[in-house]
Amino acid sequence: MYVCLCRGITDRDIRNAIHEGANSLADIEQRLGAGTGCGGCRDFTSRLLEDSQRREAVEALAYAAA
Ligand code: FES
């Protein structure tokens, strides 16, 4: 699904950037250009980032508890 129409960036592109180490909205903007046009995708991109970070934290806790 396209998240950033200005730059043609998909949710998969953003998730891949996060997986490769992007850890802030500014980092995602720098790596992909998402959010650097009209800015209309920034809120959704931030939510994707927060969801991914939350998921990684839960997985780390589950791994530590195992
Ligand atoms: S939709 Fe992403 S900058 Fe415009």
mmCIF file with all atom_site columns, N, CA and C and ligand atoms in Angstrom:
data_model
loop_
_atom_site.group_PDB
_atom_site.id
_atom_site.type_symbol
_atom_site.label_atom_id
_atom_site.label_alt_id
_atom_site.label_comp_id
_atom_site.label_asym_id
_atom_site.label_entity_id
_atom_site.label_seq_id
_atom_site.pdbx_PDB_ins_code
_atom_site.Cartn_x
_atom_site.Cartn_y
_atom_site.Cartn_z
_atom_site.occupancy
_atom_site.B_iso_or_equiv
_atom_site.pdbx_formal_charge
_atom_site.auth_seq_id
_atom_site.auth_comp_id
_atom_site.auth_asym_id
_atom_site.auth_atom_id
_atom_site.pdbx_PDB_model_num
ATOM   1   N  N   . MET A 1 1  ? 0.849  -1.177  0.000  1.00 0.00 ? 1  MET A N   1
ATOM   2   C  CA  . MET A 1 1  ? 0.000  0.000   0.000  1.00 0.00 ? 1  MET A CA  1
ATOM   3   C  C   . MET A 1 1  ? 0.896  1.243   0.000  1.00 0.00 ? 1  MET A C   1
ATOM   4   N  N   . TYR A 1 2  ? 0.522  2.195   -0.849 1.00 0.00 ? 2  TYR A N   1
ATOM   5   C  CA  . TYR A 1 2  ? 1.294  3.431   -0.860 1.00 0.00 ? 2  TYR A CA  1
ATOM   6   C  C   . TYR A 1 2  ? 0.984  4.249   0.391  1.00 0.00 ? 2  TYR A C   1
ATOM   7   N  N   . VAL A 1 3  ? 2.021  4.687   1.059  1.00 0.00 ? 3  VAL A N   1
ATOM   8   C  CA  . VAL A 1 3  ? 1.892  5.553   2.223  1.00 0.00 ? 3  VAL A CA  1
ATOM   9   C  C   . VAL A 1 3  ? 2.205  6.990   1.813  1.00 0.00 ? 3  VAL A C   1
ATOM   10  N  N   . CYS A 1 4  ? 3.283  7.146   1.072  1.00 0.00 ? 4  CYS A N   1
ATOM   11  C  CA  . CYS A 1 4  ? 3.710  8.475   0.636  1.00 0.00 ? 4  CYS A CA  1
ATOM   12  C  C   . CYS A 1 4  ? 3.486  8.595   -0.872 1.00 0.00 ? 4  CYS A C   1
ATOM   13  N  N   . LEU A 1 5  ? 2.462  9.302   -1.214 1.00 0.00 ? 5  LEU A N   1
ATOM   14  C  CA  . LEU A 1 5  ? 2.135  9.465   -2.632 1.00 0.00 ? 5  LEU A CA  1
ATOM   15  C  C   . LEU A 1 5  ? 3.110  10.415  -3.311 1.00 0.00 ? 5  LEU A C   1
ATOM   16  N  N   . CYS A 1 6  ? 3.635  11.357  -2.573 1.00 0.00 ? 6  CYS A N   1
ATOM   17  C  CA  . CYS A 1 6  ? 4.583  12.319  -3.172 1.00 0.00 ? 6  CYS A CA  1
ATOM   18  C  C   . CYS A 1 6  ? 5.839  11.619  -3.676 1.00 0.00 ? 6  CYS A C   1
ATOM   19  N  N   . ARG A 1 7  ? 6.304  10.618  -2.933 1.00 0.00 ? 7  ARG A N   1
ATOM   20  C  CA  . ARG A 1 7  ? 7.564  9.947   -3.274 1.00 0.00 ? 7  ARG A CA  1
ATOM   21  C  C   . ARG A 1 7  ? 7.376  8.499   -3.715 1.00 0.00 ? 7  ARG A C   1
ATOM   22  N  N   . GLY A 1 8  ? 6.136  8.017   -3.742 1.00 0.00 ? 8  GLY A N   1
ATOM   23  C  CA  . GLY A 1 8  ? 5.885  6.643   -4.174 1.00 0.00 ? 8  GLY A CA  1
ATOM   24  C  C   . GLY A 1 8  ? 6.447  5.611   -3.219 1.00 0.00 ? 8  GLY A C   1
ATOM   25  N  N   . ILE A 1 9  ? 6.321  5.864   -1.916 1.00 0.00 ? 9  ILE A N   1
ATOM   26  C  CA  . ILE A 1 9  ? 6.861  4.972   -0.886 1.00 0.00 ? 9  ILE A CA  1
ATOM   27  C  C   . ILE A 1 9  ? 5.736  4.138   -0.297 1.00 0.00 ? 9  ILE A C   1
ATOM   28  N  N   . THR A 1 10 ? 5.971  2.837   -0.193 1.00 0.00 ? 10 THR A N   1
ATOM   29  C  CA  . THR A 1 10 ? 4.959  1.930   0.350  1.00 0.00 ? 10 THR A CA  1
ATOM   30  C  C   . THR A 1 10 ? 5.225  1.606   1.822  1.00 0.00 ? 10 THR A C   1
ATOM   31  N  N   . ASP A 1 11 ? 4.229  0.983   2.453  1.00 0.00 ? 11 ASP A N   1
ATOM   32  C  CA  . ASP A 1 11 ? 4.422  0.536   3.841  1.00 0.00 ? 11 ASP A CA  1
ATOM   33  C  C   . ASP A 1 11 ? 5.542  -0.487  3.916  1.00 0.00 ? 11 ASP A C   1
ATOM   34  N  N   . ARG A 1 12 ? 5.682  -1.304  2.882  1.00 0.00 ? 12 ARG A N   1
ATOM   35  C  CA  . ARG A 1 12 ? 6.759  -2.299  2.862  1.00 0.00 ? 12 ARG A CA  1
ATOM   36  C  C   . ARG A 1 12 ? 8.131  -1.612  2.825  1.00 0.00 ? 12 ARG A C   1
ATOM   37  N  N   . ASP A 1 13 ? 8.244  -0.549  2.019  1.00 0.00 ? 13 ASP A N   1
ATOM   38  C  CA  . ASP A 1 13 ? 9.507  0.207   1.973  1.00 0.00 ? 13 ASP A CA  1
ATOM   39  C  C   . ASP A 1 13 ? 9.850  0.728   3.370  1.00 0.00 ? 13 ASP A C   1
ATOM   40  N  N   . ILE A 1 14 ? 8.839  1.265   4.052  1.00 0.00 ? 14 ILE A N   1
ATOM   41  C  CA  . ILE A 1 14 ? 9.071  1.839   5.374  1.00 0.00 ? 14 ILE A CA  1
ATOM   42  C  C   . ILE A 1 14 ? 9.431  0.750   6.381  1.00 0.00 ? 14 ILE A C   1
ATOM   43  N  N   . ARG A 1 15 ? 8.700  -0.359  6.350  1.00 0.00 ? 15 ARG A N   1
ATOM   44  C  CA  . ARG A 1 15 ? 9.013  -1.459  7.274  1.00 0.00 ? 15 ARG A CA  1
ATOM   45  C  C   . ARG A 1 15 ? 10.419 -2.007  7.019  1.00 0.00 ? 15 ARG A C   1
ATOM   46  N  N   . ASN A 1 16 ? 10.800 -2.095  5.746  1.00 0.00 ? 16 ASN A N   1
ATOM   47  C  CA  . ASN A 1 16 ? 12.163 -2.557  5.427  1.00 0.00 ? 16 ASN A CA  1
ATOM   48  C  C   . ASN A 1 16 ? 13.204 -1.582  5.978  1.00 0.00 ? 16 ASN A C   1
ATOM   49  N  N   . ALA A 1 17 ? 12.966 -0.288  5.839  1.00 0.00 ? 17 ALA A N   1
ATOM   50  C  CA  . ALA A 1 17 ? 13.901 0.712   6.366  1.00 0.00 ? 17 ALA A CA  1
ATOM   51  C  C   . ALA A 1 17 ? 14.026 0.578   7.883  1.00 0.00 ? 17 ALA A C   1
ATOM   52  N  N   . ILE A 1 18 ? 12.898 0.359   8.557  1.00 0.00 ? 18 ILE A N   1
ATOM   53  C  CA  . ILE A 1 18 ? 12.911 0.177   10.012 1.00 0.00 ? 18 ILE A CA  1
ATOM   54  C  C   . ILE A 1 18 ? 13.700 -1.087  10.362 1.00 0.00 ? 18 ILE A C   1
ATOM   55  N  N   . HIS A 1 19 ? 13.443 -2.158  9.619  1.00 0.00 ? 19 HIS A N   1
ATOM   56  C  CA  . HIS A 1 19 ? 14.148 -3.424  9.852  1.00 0.00 ? 19 HIS A CA  1
ATOM   57  C  C   . HIS A 1 19 ? 15.656 -3.255  9.662  1.00 0.00 ? 19 HIS A C   1
ATOM   58  N  N   . GLU A 1 20 ? 16.031 -2.353  8.746  1.00 0.00 ? 20 GLU A N   1
ATOM   59  C  CA  . GLU A 1 20 ? 17.444 -2.112  8.462  1.00 0.00 ? 20 GLU A CA  1
ATOM   60  C  C   . GLU A 1 20 ? 18.053 -1.064  9.400  1.00 0.00 ? 20 GLU A C   1
ATOM   61  N  N   . GLY A 1 21 ? 17.275 -0.583  10.386 1.00 0.00 ? 21 GLY A N   1
ATOM   62  C  CA  . GLY A 1 21 ? 17.851 0.264   11.409 1.00 0.00 ? 21 GLY A CA  1
ATOM   63  C  C   . GLY A 1 21 ? 17.294 1.672   11.541 1.00 0.00 ? 21 GLY A C   1
ATOM   64  N  N   . ALA A 1 22 ? 16.405 2.083   10.657 1.00 0.00 ? 22 ALA A N   1
ATOM   65  C  CA  . ALA A 1 22 ? 15.809 3.413   10.811 1.00 0.00 ? 22 ALA A CA  1
ATOM   66  C  C   . ALA A 1 22 ? 15.036 3.445   12.131 1.00 0.00 ? 22 ALA A C   1
ATOM   67  N  N   . ASN A 1 23 ? 15.306 4.436   12.977 1.00 0.00 ? 23 ASN A N   1
ATOM   68  C  CA  . ASN A 1 23 ? 14.663 4.450   14.302 1.00 0.00 ? 23 ASN A CA  1
ATOM   69  C  C   . ASN A 1 23 ? 14.005 5.780   14.648 1.00 0.00 ? 23 ASN A C   1
ATOM   70  N  N   . SER A 1 24 ? 13.792 6.622   13.637 1.00 0.00 ? 24 SER A N   1
ATOM   71  C  CA  . SER A 1 24 ? 13.078 7.872   13.876 1.00 0.00 ? 24 SER A CA  1
ATOM   72  C  C   . SER A 1 24 ? 12.436 8.309   12.565 1.00 0.00 ? 24 SER A C   1
ATOM   73  N  N   . LEU A 1 25 ? 11.482 9.207   12.697 1.00 0.00 ? 25 LEU A N   1
ATOM   74  C  CA  . LEU A 1 25 ? 10.831 9.726   11.490 1.00 0.00 ? 25 LEU A CA  1
ATOM   75  C  C   . LEU A 1 25 ? 11.857 10.433  10.614 1.00 0.00 ? 25 LEU A C   1
ATOM   76  N  N   . ALA A 1 26 ? 12.749 11.186  11.230 1.00 0.00 ? 26 ALA A N   1
ATOM   77  C  CA  . ALA A 1 26 ? 13.779 11.891  10.463 1.00 0.00 ? 26 ALA A CA  1
ATOM   78  C  C   . ALA A 1 26 ? 14.672 10.912  9.710  1.00 0.00 ? 26 ALA A C   1
ATOM   79  N  N   . ASP A 1 27 ? 14.961 9.793   10.343 1.00 0.00 ? 27 ASP A N   1
ATOM   80  C  CA  . ASP A 1 27 ? 15.801 8.773   9.714  1.00 0.00 ? 27 ASP A CA  1
ATOM   81  C  C   . ASP A 1 27 ? 15.093 8.186   8.500  1.00 0.00 ? 27 ASP A C   1
ATOM   82  N  N   . ILE A 1 28 ? 13.804 7.902   8.653  1.00 0.00 ? 28 ILE A N   1
ATOM   83  C  CA  . ILE A 1 28 ? 13.029 7.365   7.528  1.00 0.00 ? 28 ILE A CA  1
ATOM   84  C  C   . ILE A 1 28 ? 12.949 8.392   6.405  1.00 0.00 ? 28 ILE A C   1
ATOM   85  N  N   . GLU A 1 29 ? 12.774 9.629   6.772  1.00 0.00 ? 29 GLU A N   1
ATOM   86  C  CA  . GLU A 1 29 ? 12.722 10.690  5.760  1.00 0.00 ? 29 GLU A CA  1
ATOM   87  C  C   . GLU A 1 29 ? 14.038 10.775  5.003  1.00 0.00 ? 29 GLU A C   1
ATOM   88  N  N   . GLN A 1 30 ? 15.130 10.666  5.725  1.00 0.00 ? 30 GLN A N   1
ATOM   89  C  CA  . GLN A 1 30 ? 16.444 10.768  5.095  1.00 0.00 ? 30 GLN A CA  1
ATOM   90  C  C   . GLN A 1 30 ? 16.721 9.568   4.191  1.00 0.00 ? 30 GLN A C   1
ATOM   91  N  N   . ARG A 1 31 ? 16.343 8.377   4.659  1.00 0.00 ? 31 ARG A N   1
ATOM   92  C  CA  . ARG A 1 31 ? 16.632 7.163   3.884  1.00 0.00 ? 31 ARG A CA  1
ATOM   93  C  C   . ARG A 1 31 ? 15.752 7.042   2.652  1.00 0.00 ? 31 ARG A C   1
ATOM   94  N  N   . LEU A 1 32 ? 14.470 7.356   2.797  1.00 0.00 ? 32 LEU A N   1
ATOM   95  C  CA  . LEU A 1 32 ? 13.508 7.088   1.724  1.00 0.00 ? 32 LEU A CA  1
ATOM   96  C  C   . LEU A 1 32 ? 12.958 8.329   1.040  1.00 0.00 ? 32 LEU A C   1
ATOM   97  N  N   . GLY A 1 33 ? 13.002 9.436   1.730  1.00 0.00 ? 33 GLY A N   1
ATOM   98  C  CA  . GLY A 1 33 ? 12.376 10.642  1.179  1.00 0.00 ? 33 GLY A CA  1
ATOM   99  C  C   . GLY A 1 33 ? 10.913 10.760  1.562  1.00 0.00 ? 33 GLY A C   1
ATOM   100 N  N   . ALA A 1 34 ? 10.363 9.717   2.212  1.00 0.00 ? 34 ALA A N   1
ATOM   101 C  CA  . ALA A 1 34 ? 8.966  9.775   2.652  1.00 0.00 ? 34 ALA A CA  1
ATOM   102 C  C   . ALA A 1 34 ? 8.786  10.946  3.614  1.00 0.00 ? 34 ALA A C   1
ATOM   103 N  N   . GLY A 1 35 ? 7.741  11.706  3.424  1.00 0.00 ? 35 GLY A N   1
ATOM   104 C  CA  . GLY A 1 35 ? 7.464  12.819  4.326  1.00 0.00 ? 35 GLY A CA  1
ATOM   105 C  C   . GLY A 1 35 ? 8.136  14.118  3.927  1.00 0.00 ? 35 GLY A C   1
ATOM   106 N  N   . THR A 1 36 ? 8.922  14.093  2.880  1.00 0.00 ? 36 THR A N   1
ATOM   107 C  CA  . THR A 1 36 ? 9.669  15.289  2.499  1.00 0.00 ? 36 THR A CA  1
ATOM   108 C  C   . THR A 1 36 ? 8.982  16.114  1.416  1.00 0.00 ? 36 THR A C   1
ATOM   109 N  N   . GLY A 1 37 ? 7.768  15.676  1.052  1.00 0.00 ? 37 GLY A N   1
ATOM   110 C  CA  . GLY A 1 37 ? 7.001  16.463  0.084  1.00 0.00 ? 37 GLY A CA  1
ATOM   111 C  C   . GLY A 1 37 ? 5.985  17.304  0.827  1.00 0.00 ? 37 GLY A C   1
ATOM   112 N  N   . CYS A 1 38 ? 4.721  16.922  0.709  1.00 0.00 ? 38 CYS A N   1
ATOM   113 C  CA  . CYS A 1 38 ? 3.644  17.693  1.351  1.00 0.00 ? 38 CYS A CA  1
ATOM   114 C  C   . CYS A 1 38 ? 3.592  17.456  2.860  1.00 0.00 ? 38 CYS A C   1
ATOM   115 N  N   . GLY A 1 39 ? 4.173  16.331  3.316  1.00 0.00 ? 39 GLY A N   1
ATOM   116 C  CA  . GLY A 1 39 ? 4.181  16.005  4.743  1.00 0.00 ? 39 GLY A CA  1
ATOM   117 C  C   . GLY A 1 39 ? 2.932  15.273  5.207  1.00 0.00 ? 39 GLY A C   1
ATOM   118 N  N   . GLY A 1 40 ? 2.021  15.011  4.299  1.00 0.00 ? 40 GLY A N   1
ATOM   119 C  CA  . GLY A 1 40 ? 0.756  14.378  4.673  1.00 0.00 ? 40 GLY A CA  1
ATOM   120 C  C   . GLY A 1 40 ? 0.883  12.946  5.164  1.00 0.00 ? 40 GLY A C   1
ATOM   121 N  N   . CYS A 1 41 ? 1.995  12.295  4.916  1.00 0.00 ? 41 CYS A N   1
ATOM   122 C  CA  . CYS A 1 41 ? 2.175  10.901  5.320  1.00 0.00 ? 41 CYS A CA  1
ATOM   123 C  C   . CYS A 1 41 ? 2.923  10.765  6.639  1.00 0.00 ? 41 CYS A C   1
ATOM   124 N  N   . ARG A 1 42 ? 3.340  11.852  7.208  1.00 0.00 ? 42 ARG A N   1
ATOM   125 C  CA  . ARG A 1 42 ? 4.194  11.773  8.409  1.00 0.00 ? 42 ARG A CA  1
ATOM   126 C  C   . ARG A 1 42 ? 3.509  11.092  9.592  1.00 0.00 ? 42 ARG A C   1
ATOM   127 N  N   . ASP A 1 43 ? 2.252  11.399  9.844  1.00 0.00 ? 43 ASP A N   1
ATOM   128 C  CA  . ASP A 1 43 ? 1.559  10.781  10.986 1.00 0.00 ? 43 ASP A CA  1
ATOM   129 C  C   . ASP A 1 43 ? 1.486  9.268   10.812 1.00 0.00 ? 43 ASP A C   1
ATOM   130 N  N   . PHE A 1 44 ? 1.122  8.827   9.610  1.00 0.00 ? 44 PHE A N   1
ATOM   131 C  CA  . PHE A 1 44 ? 1.005  7.383   9.386  1.00 0.00 ? 44 PHE A CA  1
ATOM   132 C  C   . PHE A 1 44 ? 2.378  6.722   9.464  1.00 0.00 ? 44 PHE A C   1
ATOM   133 N  N   . THR A 1 45 ? 3.396  7.371   8.920  1.00 0.00 ? 45 THR A N   1
ATOM   134 C  CA  . THR A 1 45 ? 4.752  6.821   8.989  1.00 0.00 ? 45 THR A CA  1
ATOM   135 C  C   . THR A 1 45 ? 5.196  6.705   10.444 1.00 0.00 ? 45 THR A C   1
ATOM   136 N  N   . SER A 1 46 ? 4.882  7.692   11.257 1.00 0.00 ? 46 SER A N   1
ATOM   137 C  CA  . SER A 1 46 ? 5.222  7.627   12.678 1.00 0.00 ? 46 SER A CA  1
ATOM   138 C  C   . SER A 1 46 ? 4.523  6.467   13.351 1.00 0.00 ? 46 SER A C   1
ATOM   139 N  N   . ARG A 1 47 ? 3.268  6.236   12.983 1.00 0.00 ? 47 ARG A N   1
ATOM   140 C  CA  . ARG A 1 47 ? 2.541  5.106   13.570 1.00 0.00 ? 47 ARG A CA  1
ATOM   141 C  C   . ARG A 1 47 ? 3.163  3.772   13.159 1.00 0.00 ? 47 ARG A C   1
ATOM   142 N  N   . LEU A 1 48 ? 3.571  3.664   11.901 1.00 0.00 ? 48 LEU A N   1
ATOM   143 C  CA  . LEU A 1 48 ? 4.253  2.439   11.473 1.00 0.00 ? 48 LEU A CA  1
ATOM   144 C  C   . LEU A 1 48 ? 5.521  2.217   12.283 1.00 0.00 ? 48 LEU A C   1
ATOM   145 N  N   . LEU A 1 49 ? 6.255  3.284   12.513 1.00 0.00 ? 49 LEU A N   1
ATOM   146 C  CA  . LEU A 1 49 ? 7.491  3.194   13.294 1.00 0.00 ? 49 LEU A CA  1
ATOM   147 C  C   . LEU A 1 49 ? 7.196  2.772   14.731 1.00 0.00 ? 49 LEU A C   1
ATOM   148 N  N   . GLU A 1 50 ? 6.210  3.397   15.357 1.00 0.00 ? 50 GLU A N   1
ATOM   149 C  CA  . GLU A 1 50 ? 5.855  3.052   16.735 1.00 0.00 ? 50 GLU A CA  1
ATOM   150 C  C   . GLU A 1 50 ? 5.377  1.608   16.830 1.00 0.00 ? 50 GLU A C   1
ATOM   151 N  N   . ASP A 1 51 ? 4.561  1.177   15.885 1.00 0.00 ? 51 ASP A N   1
ATOM   152 C  CA  . ASP A 1 51 ? 4.068  -0.203  15.900 1.00 0.00 ? 51 ASP A CA  1
ATOM   153 C  C   . ASP A 1 51 ? 5.223  -1.188  15.777 1.00 0.00 ? 51 ASP A C   1
ATOM   154 N  N   . SER A 1 52 ? 6.158  -0.892  14.889 1.00 0.00 ? 52 SER A N   1
ATOM   155 C  CA  . SER A 1 52 ? 7.298  -1.786  14.698 1.00 0.00 ? 52 SER A CA  1
ATOM   156 C  C   . SER A 1 52 ? 8.164  -1.841  15.935 1.00 0.00 ? 52 SER A C   1
ATOM   157 N  N   . GLN A 1 53 ? 8.405  -0.687  16.558 1.00 0.00 ? 53 GLN A N   1
ATOM   158 C  CA  . GLN A 1 53 ? 9.225  -0.654  17.768 1.00 0.00 ? 53 GLN A CA  1
ATOM   159 C  C   . GLN A 1 53 ? 8.537  -1.384  18.912 1.00 0.00 ? 53 GLN A C   1
ATOM   160 N  N   . ARG A 1 54 ? 7.217  -1.223  19.019 1.00 0.00 ? 54 ARG A N   1
ATOM   161 C  CA  . ARG A 1 54 ? 6.450  -1.913  20.061 1.00 0.00 ? 54 ARG A CA  1
ATOM   162 C  C   . ARG A 1 54 ? 6.525  -3.433  19.835 1.00 0.00 ? 54 ARG A C   1
ATOM   163 N  N   . ARG A 1 55 ? 6.372  -3.839  18.582 1.00 0.00 ? 55 ARG A N   1
ATOM   164 C  CA  . ARG A 1 55 ? 6.410  -5.265  18.258 1.00 0.00 ? 55 ARG A CA  1
ATOM   165 C  C   . ARG A 1 55 ? 7.784  -5.853  18.597 1.00 0.00 ? 55 ARG A C   1
ATOM   166 N  N   . GLU A 1 56 ? 8.843  -5.130  18.266 1.00 0.00 ? 56 GLU A N   1
ATOM   167 C  CA  . GLU A 1 56 ? 10.191 -5.609  18.573 1.00 0.00 ? 56 GLU A CA  1
ATOM   168 C  C   . GLU A 1 56 ? 10.412 -5.717  20.076 1.00 0.00 ? 56 GLU A C   1
ATOM   169 N  N   . ALA A 1 57 ? 9.870  -4.777  20.854 1.00 0.00 ? 57 ALA A N   1
ATOM   170 C  CA  . ALA A 1 57 ? 10.019 -4.814  22.309 1.00 0.00 ? 57 ALA A CA  1
ATOM   171 C  C   . ALA A 1 57 ? 9.300  -6.029  22.887 1.00 0.00 ? 57 ALA A C   1
ATOM   172 N  N   . VAL A 1 58 ? 8.112  -6.309  22.382 1.00 0.00 ? 58 VAL A N   1
ATOM   173 C  CA  . VAL A 1 58 ? 7.348  -7.473  22.859 1.00 0.00 ? 58 VAL A CA  1
ATOM   174 C  C   . VAL A 1 58 ? 8.092  -8.756  22.515 1.00 0.00 ? 58 VAL A C   1
ATOM   175 N  N   . GLU A 1 59 ? 8.635  -8.824  21.308 1.00 0.00 ? 59 GLU A N   1
ATOM   176 C  CA  . GLU A 1 59 ? 9.386  -10.016 20.903 1.00 0.00 ? 59 GLU A CA  1
ATOM   177 C  C   . GLU A 1 59 ? 10.631 -10.192 21.765 1.00 0.00 ? 59 GLU A C   1
ATOM   178 N  N   . ALA A 1 60 ? 11.292 -9.077  22.105 1.00 0.00 ? 60 ALA A N   1
ATOM   179 C  CA  . ALA A 1 60 ? 12.480 -9.168  22.958 1.00 0.00 ? 60 ALA A CA  1
ATOM   180 C  C   . ALA A 1 60 ? 12.114 -9.666  24.353 1.00 0.00 ? 60 ALA A C   1
ATOM   181 N  N   . LEU A 1 61 ? 10.990 -9.191  24.883 1.00 0.00 ? 61 LEU A N   1
ATOM   182 C  CA  . LEU A 1 61 ? 10.532 -9.654  26.192 1.00 0.00 ? 61 LEU A CA  1
ATOM   183 C  C   . LEU A 1 61 ? 10.178 -11.132 26.148 1.00 0.00 ? 61 LEU A C   1
ATOM   184 N  N   . ALA A 1 62 ? 9.493  -11.548 25.107 1.00 0.00 ? 62 ALA A N   1
ATOM   185 C  CA  . ALA A 1 62 ? 9.118  -12.956 24.974 1.00 0.00 ? 62 ALA A CA  1
ATOM   186 C  C   . ALA A 1 62 ? 10.361 -13.827 24.865 1.00 0.00 ? 62 ALA A C   1
ATOM   187 N  N   . TYR A 1 63 ? 11.371 -13.346 24.133 1.00 0.00 ? 63 TYR A N   1
ATOM   188 C  CA  . TYR A 1 63 ? 12.614 -14.110 23.977 1.00 0.00 ? 63 TYR A CA  1
ATOM   189 C  C   . TYR A 1 63 ? 13.347 -14.201 25.314 1.00 0.00 ? 63 TYR A C   1
ATOM   190 N  N   . ALA A 1 64 ? 13.347 -13.089 26.073 1.00 0.00 ? 64 ALA A N   1
ATOM   191 C  CA  . ALA A 1 64 ? 14.039 -13.065 27.365 1.00 0.00 ? 64 ALA A CA  1
ATOM   192 C  C   . ALA A 1 64 ? 13.351 -13.987 28.378 1.00 0.00 ? 64 ALA A C   1
ATOM   193 N  N   . ALA A 1 65 ? 12.042 -14.100 28.261 1.00 0.00 ? 65 ALA A N   1
ATOM   194 C  CA  . ALA A 1 65 ? 11.284 -14.923 29.198 1.00 0.00 ? 65 ALA A CA  1
ATOM   195 C  C   . ALA A 1 65 ? 11.359 -16.418 28.872 1.00 0.00 ? 65 ALA A C   1
ATOM   196 N  N   . ALA A 1 66 ? 11.756 -16.731 27.652 1.00 0.00 ? 66 ALA A N   1
ATOM   197 C  CA  . ALA A 1 66 ? 11.795 -18.137 27.221 1.00 0.00 ? 66 ALA A CA  1
ATOM   198 C  C   . ALA A 1 66 ? 13.015 -18.850 27.761 1.00 0.00 ? 66 ALA A C   1
HETATM 199 S  S1  . FES B 2 .  ? 2.457  12.014  0.897  1.00 0.00 ? 1  FES B S1  1
HETATM 200 FE FE1 . FES B 2 .  ? 4.424  11.806  1.753  1.00 0.00 ? 1  FES B FE1 1
HETATM 201 S  S2  . FES B 2 .  ? 5.302  13.777  1.566  1.00 0.00 ? 1  FES B S2  1
HETATM 202 FE FE2 . FES B 2 .  ? 3.387  13.960  0.558  1.00 0.00 ? 1  FES B FE2 1
#
